[in-house]
Tab-separated table of C-alpha atoms and ligand atoms in Angstrom:
chain	number	residue	atom	x	y	z
A	1	UNK	CA	90.782	178.518	153.140
A	2	UNK	CA	87.457	179.178	154.831
A	3	UNK	CA	88.922	182.311	156.313
A	4	UNK	CA	92.081	184.212	155.479
A	5	UNK	CA	92.180	185.509	159.030
A	6	UNK	CA	95.499	185.257	160.755
A	7	UNK	CA	95.509	182.701	163.546
A	8	UNK	CA	97.615	183.626	166.565
A	9	UNK	CA	98.829	181.027	169.023
A	10	UNK	CA	100.824	181.354	172.210
A	11	UNK	CA	104.314	179.970	171.726
A	12	UNK	CA	105.837	178.724	175.001
A	13	UNK	CA	109.301	179.136	173.461
A	14	UNK	CA	108.987	182.908	172.906
A	15	UNK	CA	106.324	183.342	175.613
A	16	UNK	CA	104.087	185.398	173.364
A	17	UNK	CA	101.276	185.033	170.877
A	18	UNK	CA	102.518	184.679	167.323
A	19	UNK	CA	100.896	184.454	163.914
A	20	UNK	CA	100.706	180.814	162.861
A	21	UNK	CA	102.727	180.527	159.666
A	22	UNK	CA	103.243	176.883	158.696
A	23	UNK	CA	106.531	176.030	156.973
A	24	UNK	CA	104.594	174.712	153.974
A	25	UNK	CA	101.625	176.891	153.049
A	26	UNK	CA	98.295	175.210	153.694
A	27	UNK	CA	99.850	172.290	155.603
A	28	UNK	CA	100.426	171.853	159.312
A	29	UNK	CA	102.499	169.169	161.014
A	30	UNK	CA	101.583	168.759	164.672
A	31	UNK	CA	102.937	166.401	167.327
A	32	UNK	CA	101.294	166.050	170.726
A	33	UNK	CA	102.634	163.950	173.590
A	34	UNK	CA	100.110	161.285	174.470
A	35	UNK	CA	99.703	159.093	177.508
A	36	UNK	CA	101.755	156.470	179.267
A	37	UNK	CA	99.252	153.654	179.088
A	38	UNK	CA	99.165	151.784	182.408
A	39	UNK	CA	95.813	152.818	183.893
A	40	UNK	CA	92.589	154.631	183.055
A	41	UNK	CA	93.210	158.197	181.955
A	42	UNK	CA	92.362	161.033	184.304
A	43	UNK	CA	90.839	164.438	183.732
A	44	UNK	CA	94.237	166.008	182.945
A	45	UNK	CA	94.646	163.607	180.001
A	46	UNK	CA	91.118	164.447	178.912
A	47	UNK	CA	91.942	168.124	178.949
A	48	UNK	CA	95.069	167.701	176.788
A	49	UNK	CA	93.174	165.446	174.363
A	50	UNK	CA	90.330	167.942	174.006
A	51	UNK	CA	92.579	171.050	173.878
A	52	UNK	CA	94.544	169.718	170.918
A	53	UNK	CA	91.443	168.274	169.298
A	54	UNK	CA	90.012	171.815	169.323
A	55	UNK	CA	93.195	173.067	167.625
A	56	UNK	CA	93.136	170.170	165.131
A	57	UNK	CA	89.470	170.722	164.252
A	58	UNK	CA	89.928	174.495	163.939
A	59	UNK	CA	92.888	174.091	161.568
A	60	UNK	CA	90.913	171.562	159.502
A	61	UNK	CA	87.953	173.981	159.507
A	62	UNK	CA	90.234	176.716	158.134
A	63	UNK	CA	91.170	174.361	155.307
A	64	UNK	CA	94.634	173.290	156.455
A	65	UNK	CA	95.858	169.846	155.616
A	66	UNK	CA	96.965	168.678	159.058
A	67	UNK	CA	99.181	165.754	159.929
A	68	UNK	CA	98.435	165.173	163.591
A	69	UNK	CA	100.639	162.713	165.462
A	70	UNK	CA	99.921	161.670	169.049
A	71	UNK	CA	102.028	158.944	170.596
A	72	UNK	CA	101.436	156.220	173.116
A	73	UNK	CA	104.163	155.401	175.611
A	74	UNK	CA	103.840	151.645	175.914
A	75	UNK	CA	107.332	150.915	177.272
A	76	UNK	CA	107.960	152.599	180.605
A	77	UNK	CA	108.882	152.090	184.262
A	78	UNK	CA	105.301	152.665	185.424
A	79	UNK	CA	103.948	150.054	183.021
A	80	UNK	CA	106.561	147.527	184.104
A	81	UNK	CA	105.849	148.225	187.775
A	82	UNK	CA	102.093	147.801	187.234
A	83	UNK	CA	102.562	144.597	185.243
A	84	UNK	CA	104.758	143.179	188.008
A	85	UNK	CA	101.883	143.828	190.420
A	86	UNK	CA	99.237	142.226	188.231
A	87	UNK	CA	101.271	139.531	186.498
A	88	UNK	CA	100.072	140.697	183.098
A	89	UNK	CA	102.551	141.006	180.244
A	90	UNK	CA	103.599	144.703	180.136
A	91	UNK	CA	102.833	145.161	176.432
A	92	UNK	CA	99.429	143.477	176.841
A	93	UNK	CA	98.681	145.667	179.829
A	94	UNK	CA	99.611	148.873	178.010
A	95	UNK	CA	97.753	147.800	174.877
A	96	UNK	CA	94.635	147.351	176.995
A	97	UNK	CA	94.919	150.879	178.406
A	98	UNK	CA	95.729	152.332	174.974
A	99	UNK	CA	92.339	150.985	173.887
A	100	UNK	CA	90.651	152.430	176.988
A	101	UNK	CA	92.216	155.810	176.216
A	102	UNK	CA	90.914	155.639	172.642
A	103	UNK	CA	87.446	154.861	174.000
A	104	UNK	CA	87.647	157.932	176.273
A	105	UNK	CA	88.826	160.126	173.401
A	106	UNK	CA	86.032	158.894	171.148
A	107	UNK	CA	83.505	159.554	173.942
A	108	UNK	CA	84.856	163.084	174.263
A	109	UNK	CA	84.298	163.520	170.491
A	110	UNK	CA	88.021	163.889	169.766
A	111	UNK	CA	88.921	163.088	166.172
A	112	UNK	CA	91.499	160.324	165.823
A	113	UNK	CA	94.938	161.753	164.981
A	114	UNK	CA	96.537	160.944	161.631
A	115	UNK	CA	99.129	158.695	163.327
A	116	UNK	CA	99.186	157.175	166.818
A	117	UNK	CA	102.619	155.596	167.042
A	118	UNK	CA	103.739	153.378	169.896
A	119	UNK	CA	107.244	153.048	171.263
A	120	UNK	CA	107.283	149.257	170.870
A	121	UNK	CA	106.687	149.680	167.107
A	122	UNK	CA	109.461	152.248	166.626
A	123	UNK	CA	112.532	150.676	168.206
A	124	UNK	CA	114.554	150.955	164.972
A	125	UNK	CA	113.930	154.704	164.653
A	126	UNK	CA	114.757	155.195	168.336
A	127	UNK	CA	118.018	153.207	168.129
A	128	UNK	CA	119.011	155.035	164.927
A	129	UNK	CA	118.550	158.377	166.622
A	130	UNK	CA	120.537	157.344	169.678
A	131	UNK	CA	123.336	156.136	167.398
A	132	UNK	CA	123.288	159.485	165.612
A	133	UNK	CA	123.496	161.355	168.931
A	134	UNK	CA	126.439	159.185	170.056
A	135	UNK	CA	128.156	159.738	166.693
A	136	UNK	CA	127.681	163.480	167.156
A	137	UNK	CA	129.419	163.159	170.532
A	138	UNK	CA	126.407	164.236	172.589
A	139	UNK	CA	125.865	160.938	174.440
A	140	UNK	CA	127.995	158.315	176.185
A	141	UNK	CA	127.645	154.650	176.987
A	142	UNK	CA	128.138	153.244	180.513
A	143	UNK	CA	127.509	149.530	181.184
A	144	UNK	CA	124.837	149.165	178.530
A	145	UNK	CA	123.134	152.464	179.477
A	146	UNK	CA	123.325	155.449	177.153
A	147	UNK	CA	123.217	158.923	178.701
A	148	UNK	CA	122.649	162.200	176.979
A	149	UNK	CA	125.352	164.770	177.812
A	150	UNK	CA	123.390	167.967	178.468
A	151	UNK	CA	126.421	170.266	178.539
A	152	UNK	CA	127.175	169.399	174.895
A	153	UNK	CA	124.109	171.436	173.935
A	154	UNK	CA	124.668	175.181	174.117
A	155	UNK	CA	121.055	176.210	174.570
A	156	UNK	CA	119.890	173.514	176.977
A	157	UNK	CA	117.088	175.125	178.985
A	158	UNK	CA	115.877	177.358	176.142
A	159	UNK	CA	112.233	176.302	176.515
A	160	UNK	CA	111.914	176.015	180.283
A	161	UNK	CA	114.386	178.692	181.294
A	162	UNK	CA	116.035	176.094	183.570
A	163	UNK	CA	119.720	176.699	184.127
A	164	UNK	CA	122.005	173.681	184.187
A	165	UNK	CA	123.700	174.772	187.431
A	166	UNK	CA	120.255	174.855	189.124
A	167	UNK	CA	119.521	171.216	188.453
A	168	UNK	CA	118.986	169.167	191.487
A	169	UNK	CA	118.605	165.833	189.816
A	170	UNK	CA	118.965	164.042	193.123
A	171	UNK	CA	115.801	165.425	194.619
A	172	UNK	CA	113.570	162.477	193.900
A	173	UNK	CA	116.005	159.778	192.789
A	174	UNK	CA	119.571	159.375	194.022
A	175	UNK	CA	121.964	160.722	191.382
A	176	UNK	CA	123.493	157.955	189.297
A	177	UNK	CA	127.212	158.361	189.939
A	178	UNK	CA	127.963	157.186	186.411
A	179	UNK	CA	126.447	160.397	185.017
A	180	UNK	CA	128.958	163.067	184.013
A	181	UNK	CA	126.458	165.816	184.864
A	182	UNK	CA	123.552	165.243	187.284
A	183	UNK	CA	121.182	166.607	184.625
A	184	UNK	CA	122.257	163.983	182.051
A	185	UNK	CA	119.397	161.625	181.266
A	186	UNK	CA	119.013	158.120	179.892
A	187	UNK	CA	118.473	157.565	176.174
A	188	UNK	CA	118.756	153.812	176.588
A	189	UNK	CA	118.489	151.674	179.716
A	190	UNK	CA	120.234	148.306	180.016
A	191	UNK	CA	117.809	145.433	180.564
A	192	UNK	CA	117.019	144.318	184.075
A	193	UNK	CA	115.743	140.801	184.780
A	194	UNK	CA	112.026	140.395	184.143
A	195	UNK	CA	111.759	143.581	182.039
A	196	UNK	CA	110.847	143.726	178.373
A	197	UNK	CA	113.984	144.394	176.328
A	198	UNK	CA	115.187	144.820	172.783
A	199	UNK	CA	118.512	144.108	171.066
A	200	UNK	CA	120.689	147.152	170.505
A	201	UNK	CA	124.324	148.095	169.736
A	202	UNK	CA	124.660	148.690	173.521
A	203	UNK	CA	123.217	145.345	174.537
A	204	UNK	CA	119.703	144.302	175.526
A	205	UNK	CA	117.638	147.155	176.880
A	206	UNK	CA	114.844	149.649	176.323
A	207	UNK	CA	114.606	153.350	175.532
A	208	UNK	CA	114.442	156.148	178.102
A	209	UNK	CA	111.234	158.132	178.098
A	210	UNK	CA	112.191	161.298	176.215
A	211	UNK	CA	113.849	159.828	173.131
A	212	UNK	CA	110.625	158.287	171.777
A	213	UNK	CA	109.044	161.672	171.020
A	214	UNK	CA	112.157	162.982	169.233
A	215	UNK	CA	112.382	159.791	167.179
A	216	UNK	CA	108.681	159.471	166.356
A	217	UNK	CA	108.121	163.166	165.557
A	218	UNK	CA	111.141	163.075	163.213
A	219	UNK	CA	109.859	159.865	161.644
A	220	UNK	CA	106.356	161.176	160.886
A	221	UNK	CA	106.963	164.915	160.489
A	222	UNK	CA	110.754	165.261	159.823
A	223	UNK	CA	113.103	167.235	162.053
A	224	UNK	CA	111.351	170.492	161.198
A	225	UNK	CA	107.673	170.784	161.894
A	226	UNK	CA	105.132	173.369	162.945
A	227	UNK	CA	103.459	172.610	166.285
A	228	UNK	CA	104.524	170.533	169.277
A	229	UNK	CA	102.016	170.264	172.080
A	230	UNK	CA	101.440	168.697	175.439
A	231	UNK	CA	100.541	169.431	179.047
A	232	UNK	CA	102.367	172.285	180.745
A	233	UNK	CA	104.118	169.846	183.111
A	234	UNK	CA	105.926	168.350	180.115
A	235	UNK	CA	107.917	171.555	179.451
A	236	UNK	CA	110.582	170.338	181.826
A	237	UNK	CA	112.258	167.954	181.599
A	238	UNK	CA	110.430	166.135	178.786
A	239	UNK	CA	110.230	168.819	176.096
A	240	UNK	CA	113.510	170.412	177.068
A	241	UNK	CA	115.159	167.019	176.626
A	242	UNK	CA	113.341	166.452	173.341
A	243	UNK	CA	114.753	169.711	171.969
A	244	UNK	CA	118.244	168.751	173.130
A	245	UNK	CA	118.062	165.245	171.628
A	246	UNK	CA	116.648	166.414	168.311
A	247	UNK	CA	119.293	169.164	167.990
A	248	UNK	CA	122.017	166.663	168.900
A	249	UNK	CA	120.785	164.285	166.205
A	250	UNK	CA	120.178	166.970	163.594
A	251	UNK	CA	121.470	170.535	163.824
A	252	UNK	CA	118.600	171.869	161.707
A	253	UNK	CA	115.858	170.347	163.827
A	254	UNK	CA	113.259	172.925	164.771
A	255	UNK	CA	109.726	173.138	166.119
A	256	UNK	CA	108.113	176.471	165.199
A	257	UNK	CA	105.464	176.643	167.938
A	258	UNK	CA	105.425	174.971	171.336
A	259	UNK	CA	101.921	174.862	172.784
A	260	UNK	CA	101.014	173.728	176.296
A	261	UNK	CA	97.687	173.233	177.992
A	262	UNK	CA	97.170	174.062	181.670
A	263	UNK	CA	96.590	171.681	184.564
A	264	UNK	CA	93.327	170.442	185.878
A	265	UNK	CA	93.272	171.213	189.570
A	266	UNK	CA	91.181	169.884	192.445
A	267	UNK	CA	90.658	172.353	195.284
A	268	UNK	CA	93.243	174.425	193.414
A	269	UNK	CA	95.919	171.713	193.726
A	270	UNK	CA	97.224	170.063	190.575
A	271	UNK	CA	95.265	166.881	189.879
A	272	UNK	CA	97.775	164.059	189.590
A	273	UNK	CA	98.265	160.387	190.121
A	274	UNK	CA	100.986	160.975	192.673
A	275	UNK	CA	98.759	163.206	194.839
A	276	UNK	CA	95.851	160.774	194.545
A	277	UNK	CA	93.393	163.667	194.113
A	278	UNK	CA	92.394	162.791	190.571
A	279	UNK	CA	89.261	161.620	188.811
A	280	UNK	CA	89.387	159.354	185.801
A	281	UNK	CA	87.497	160.363	182.674
A	282	UNK	CA	85.450	157.194	183.159
A	283	UNK	CA	84.406	158.208	186.685
A	284	UNK	CA	83.070	161.510	185.351
A	285	UNK	CA	81.359	160.079	182.276
A	286	UNK	CA	79.481	157.568	184.413
A	287	UNK	CA	77.565	160.519	185.861
A	288	UNK	CA	77.823	163.181	183.144
A	289	UNK	CA	77.481	162.988	179.396
A	290	UNK	CA	80.930	163.096	177.722
A	291	UNK	CA	79.806	166.211	175.824
A	292	UNK	CA	79.108	167.914	179.153
A	293	UNK	CA	82.649	167.010	180.193
A	294	UNK	CA	83.999	168.343	176.881
A	295	UNK	CA	82.005	171.553	177.412
A	296	UNK	CA	83.451	171.873	180.916
A	297	UNK	CA	86.993	171.301	179.590
A	298	UNK	CA	86.703	174.003	176.921
A	299	UNK	CA	84.877	176.440	179.196
A	300	UNK	CA	88.254	177.719	180.369
A	301	UNK	CA	91.023	178.921	178.052
A	302	UNK	CA	93.284	175.958	177.349
A	303	UNK	CA	96.310	177.585	178.988
A	304	UNK	CA	94.524	178.554	182.229
A	305	UNK	CA	94.332	176.164	185.127
A	306	UNK	CA	90.924	174.511	185.300
A	307	UNK	CA	89.572	173.636	188.711
A	308	UNK	CA	87.443	170.513	188.970
A	309	UNK	CA	84.005	171.606	190.082
A	310	UNK	CA	80.760	169.635	190.316
A	311	UNK	CA	78.867	172.907	190.049
A	312	UNK	CA	80.580	173.702	186.755
A	313	UNK	CA	79.977	170.188	185.454
A	314	UNK	CA	76.295	170.632	186.287
A	315	UNK	CA	76.346	173.968	184.463
A	316	UNK	CA	78.083	172.362	181.487
A	317	UNK	CA	75.519	169.572	181.412
A	318	UNK	CA	72.716	172.123	181.369
A	319	UNK	CA	74.431	174.182	178.665
A	320	UNK	CA	74.804	171.116	176.418
A	321	UNK	CA	71.164	170.216	177.056
A	322	UNK	CA	70.105	173.721	175.986
A	323	UNK	CA	72.151	173.484	172.768
A	324	UNK	CA	70.720	170.108	171.781
A	325	UNK	CA	67.187	171.038	172.866
A	326	UNK	CA	67.448	174.038	170.534
A	327	UNK	CA	68.634	171.803	167.714
A	328	UNK	CA	65.786	169.378	168.359
A	329	UNK	CA	63.221	172.203	168.418
A	330	UNK	CA	64.687	173.566	165.175
A	331	UNK	CA	64.334	170.138	163.614
A	332	UNK	CA	60.693	169.859	164.752
A	333	UNK	CA	59.776	173.381	163.717
A	334	UNK	CA	61.602	173.419	160.430
A	335	UNK	CA	60.895	169.879	159.249
A	336	UNK	CA	57.602	170.970	157.645
A	337	UNK	CA	59.547	173.516	155.598
A	338	UNK	CA	62.015	170.883	154.461
A	339	UNK	CA	59.487	168.228	153.489
A	340	UNK	CA	59.651	167.740	149.756
A	341	UNK	CA	56.129	167.936	148.286
A	342	UNK	CA	56.504	166.460	144.799
A	343	UNK	CA	54.605	168.389	142.116
A	344	UNK	CA	54.123	167.494	138.443
A	345	UNK	CA	57.817	167.382	137.563
A	346	UNK	CA	60.424	165.081	139.037
A	347	UNK	CA	62.020	167.960	140.952
A	348	UNK	CA	61.081	167.801	144.619
A	349	UNK	CA	59.531	171.058	145.665
A	350	UNK	CA	59.666	172.357	149.221
A	351	UNK	CA	58.460	175.577	150.712
A	352	UNK	CA	60.816	178.457	150.270
A	353	UNK	CA	62.272	179.706	153.523
A	354	UNK	CA	63.346	183.300	153.489
A	355	UNK	CA	66.248	184.315	155.724
A	356	UNK	CA	65.167	187.363	157.675
A	357	UNK	CA	67.638	190.266	157.838
A	358	UNK	CA	68.152	189.935	161.596
A	359	UNK	CA	68.704	186.187	161.223
A	360	UNK	CA	71.362	186.920	158.636
A	361	UNK	CA	72.887	189.516	160.949
A	362	UNK	CA	72.868	186.974	163.794
A	363	UNK	CA	74.574	184.304	161.657
A	364	UNK	CA	77.239	186.720	160.392
A	365	UNK	CA	77.789	187.968	163.940
A	366	UNK	CA	78.236	184.421	165.172
A	367	UNK	CA	80.699	183.539	162.410
A	368	UNK	CA	82.779	186.649	163.013
A	369	UNK	CA	82.749	186.222	166.774
A	370	UNK	CA	83.770	182.570	166.433
A	371	UNK	CA	86.701	183.330	164.148
A	372	UNK	CA	87.863	186.397	166.090
A	373	UNK	CA	87.978	184.447	169.323
A	374	UNK	CA	89.327	181.161	167.960
A	375	UNK	CA	92.018	182.997	165.962
A	376	UNK	CA	93.109	184.644	169.203
A	377	UNK	CA	94.884	181.611	170.664
A	378	UNK	CA	91.755	179.409	170.662
A	379	UNK	CA	89.695	181.386	173.147
A	380	UNK	CA	86.974	178.748	173.495
A	381	UNK	CA	85.695	180.139	176.797
A	382	UNK	CA	84.744	183.399	175.076
A	383	UNK	CA	83.311	181.532	172.072
A	384	UNK	CA	80.907	179.696	174.387
A	385	UNK	CA	79.707	182.832	176.150
A	386	UNK	CA	79.645	185.362	173.301
A	387	UNK	CA	77.604	185.564	170.136
A	388	UNK	CA	76.929	181.829	170.427
A	389	UNK	CA	74.584	182.458	173.379
A	390	UNK	CA	72.967	185.355	171.494
A	391	UNK	CA	72.393	183.027	168.547
A	392	UNK	CA	70.777	180.353	170.720
A	393	UNK	CA	68.511	182.992	172.281
A	394	UNK	CA	67.675	184.391	168.842
A	395	UNK	CA	66.786	180.944	167.490
A	396	UNK	CA	64.599	180.105	170.487
A	397	UNK	CA	62.763	183.455	170.385
A	398	UNK	CA	62.140	183.093	166.678
A	399	UNK	CA	60.970	179.529	167.010
A	400	UNK	CA	58.425	180.605	169.612
A	401	UNK	CA	57.209	183.368	167.311
A	402	UNK	CA	57.127	180.976	164.386
A	403	UNK	CA	55.174	178.430	166.431
A	404	UNK	CA	52.492	181.006	167.371
A	405	UNK	CA	52.261	182.233	163.778
A	406	UNK	CA	51.823	178.666	162.566
A	407	UNK	CA	49.122	178.084	165.191
A	408	UNK	CA	47.278	181.276	164.134
A	409	UNK	CA	47.438	180.152	160.505
A	410	UNK	CA	46.160	176.675	161.387
A	411	UNK	CA	43.084	178.218	163.076
A	412	UNK	CA	42.509	180.510	160.071
A	413	UNK	CA	42.551	177.420	157.804
A	414	UNK	CA	39.884	175.772	159.985
A	415	UNK	CA	37.663	178.881	159.773
A	416	UNK	CA	38.196	179.064	155.991
A	417	UNK	CA	37.549	175.318	155.640
A	418	UNK	CA	40.664	175.023	153.511
A	419	UNK	CA	43.889	173.056	153.699
A	420	UNK	CA	47.430	174.343	153.230
A	421	UNK	CA	47.658	172.199	150.068
A	422	UNK	CA	44.489	173.727	148.614
A	423	UNK	CA	45.865	177.213	149.170
A	424	UNK	CA	49.185	176.232	147.576
A	425	UNK	CA	47.320	174.977	144.514
A	426	UNK	CA	45.300	178.196	144.287
A	427	UNK	CA	48.500	180.230	144.558
A	428	UNK	CA	50.016	178.227	141.690
A	429	UNK	CA	46.854	178.696	139.606
A	430	UNK	CA	46.997	182.418	140.247
A	431	UNK	CA	50.681	182.621	139.243
A	432	UNK	CA	49.874	180.755	136.026
A	433	UNK	CA	46.918	183.056	135.296
A	434	UNK	CA	49.104	186.105	135.753
A	435	UNK	CA	51.713	184.637	133.444
A	436	UNK	CA	49.023	184.176	130.830
A	437	UNK	CA	47.846	187.742	131.490
A	438	UNK	CA	44.451	186.438	132.608
A	439	UNK	CA	44.181	189.078	135.315
A	440	UNK	CA	40.438	188.627	135.759
A	441	UNK	CA	41.093	185.081	136.907
A	442	UNK	CA	44.036	185.948	139.119
A	443	UNK	CA	42.068	188.740	140.820
A	444	UNK	CA	39.122	186.385	141.318
A	445	UNK	CA	41.289	183.790	143.064
A	446	UNK	CA	42.602	186.429	145.416
A	447	UNK	CA	39.138	187.887	146.090
A	448	UNK	CA	37.608	184.448	146.767
A	449	UNK	CA	40.285	183.754	149.358
A	450	UNK	CA	39.932	187.141	151.005
A	451	UNK	CA	36.275	186.370	151.580
A	452	UNK	CA	37.389	183.290	153.497
A	453	UNK	CA	39.888	185.199	155.625
A	454	UNK	CA	43.010	184.315	153.641
A	455	UNK	CA	45.070	187.198	152.291
A	456	UNK	CA	47.572	186.523	149.492
A	457	UNK	CA	50.690	188.636	149.525
A	458	UNK	CA	53.277	188.945	146.796
A	459	UNK	CA	56.726	189.165	148.353
A	460	UNK	CA	59.450	189.488	145.761
A	461	UNK	CA	58.933	186.662	143.314
A	462	UNK	CA	56.922	184.454	145.626
A	463	UNK	CA	53.404	184.554	147.010
A	464	UNK	CA	52.683	183.818	150.652
A	465	UNK	CA	49.484	183.934	152.662
A	466	UNK	CA	48.396	185.209	156.036
A	467	UNK	CA	45.108	185.276	157.914
A	468	UNK	CA	42.971	188.353	157.518
A	469	UNK	CA	39.519	189.533	158.554
A	470	UNK	CA	37.107	188.009	155.969
A	471	UNK	CA	35.979	190.896	153.777
A	472	UNK	CA	32.217	190.255	153.751
A	473	UNK	CA	32.053	189.612	157.473
A	474	UNK	CA	34.002	192.807	158.076
A	475	UNK	CA	31.265	194.752	156.325
A	476	UNK	CA	28.665	193.174	158.583
A	477	UNK	CA	30.644	193.875	161.744
A	478	UNK	CA	29.160	196.598	163.916
A	479	UNK	CA	31.206	199.758	163.561
B	501	LIG	ZN1	106.545	163.425	174.392
């Protein structure tokens, strides 16, 4: 482990920050709900992708072996509706938008998850789980549909705090009179004409939305795993139903930590397809670099709402420019120190760069600040504004100083009519002379250089040079 520090994450189930203790030491199993692929992904999807990529990368950085599963919903009402509009085969249509999503995620520098399962590839696992739930008497079949019976689960509502008696399932869709409880939901839907369908013990049909995540998480991570994530709007009903299904299929099923990222809002209203107030990732990345978008997305804590703001995107773009400009300047300034100047042996020999005490202090401060803030429920917004900014300032100040020093030395070389290489050779000769106890020679080398305005200085085991007032000229200077 890079750091033994305890990582604390906010668990939506207990509504508090808890120490992350994976079931198997050193290994983390993590499932995150992905997208329903029927259109280009919007900023909310980008935020979820980046939030859990930050978690994934941080856990990898700490040395955990992480199995990260993020699904694609490629069988769904919305996909079927869209394909009916366009005439494209629903699976082809969703495959196309799965690819577009992957392009967006790659642009946003999100690492690909370990597994990216699709519903259409996991029908057997889904049907097996439904069968198990029916066998455990927690679901019932009506005319080729299978419904989950919510009142068979004692703790239904444990994640969302929703009470069964409060459910008003008829608010958006008329309640299906075949349901025993209005809150019951479909595990399997009987095929309708023109819809994609699969054979099942209950006739031709397709899965309901929630069952896929129970089935695929169990398939890749088993019934017990560490982290389940997704957008905050998935807490109810999606994640509540997942918990119910998984418990109904396997009593021991358990997710240790439920993690949810906040909404992206526009004018402080949730950004969503249904409200039509959304921007796609693609619309933003046409005008801003994807790294600027990523910077904007992590500039707020992942659980806070994040309001879409052109001003903040501009700020993020500038911040990313500053970071990469600093890196570029470092590369330019430091490249001469890295250049291997081959000497007699085969070993490449570069200039030795000493780490100054305040540089070391700055680096240690940055590392500590990063870990303290990341370990506190991934506080990326504080990481970006804390010691990281101090470090960038420190680097830029030092590079300016270094540049001026190098310029002063270059002028001193011109006045001395010497090259850097010639001085290096003289330094080596002097070291050799001292080794051979030929101090007359070593003193002569030093004195000859001093006359030319080059002072040799022994620092620790190495010898460096700096410009000085040429000794003879100094004597002639008027006092
Ligand atoms: Zn899900």
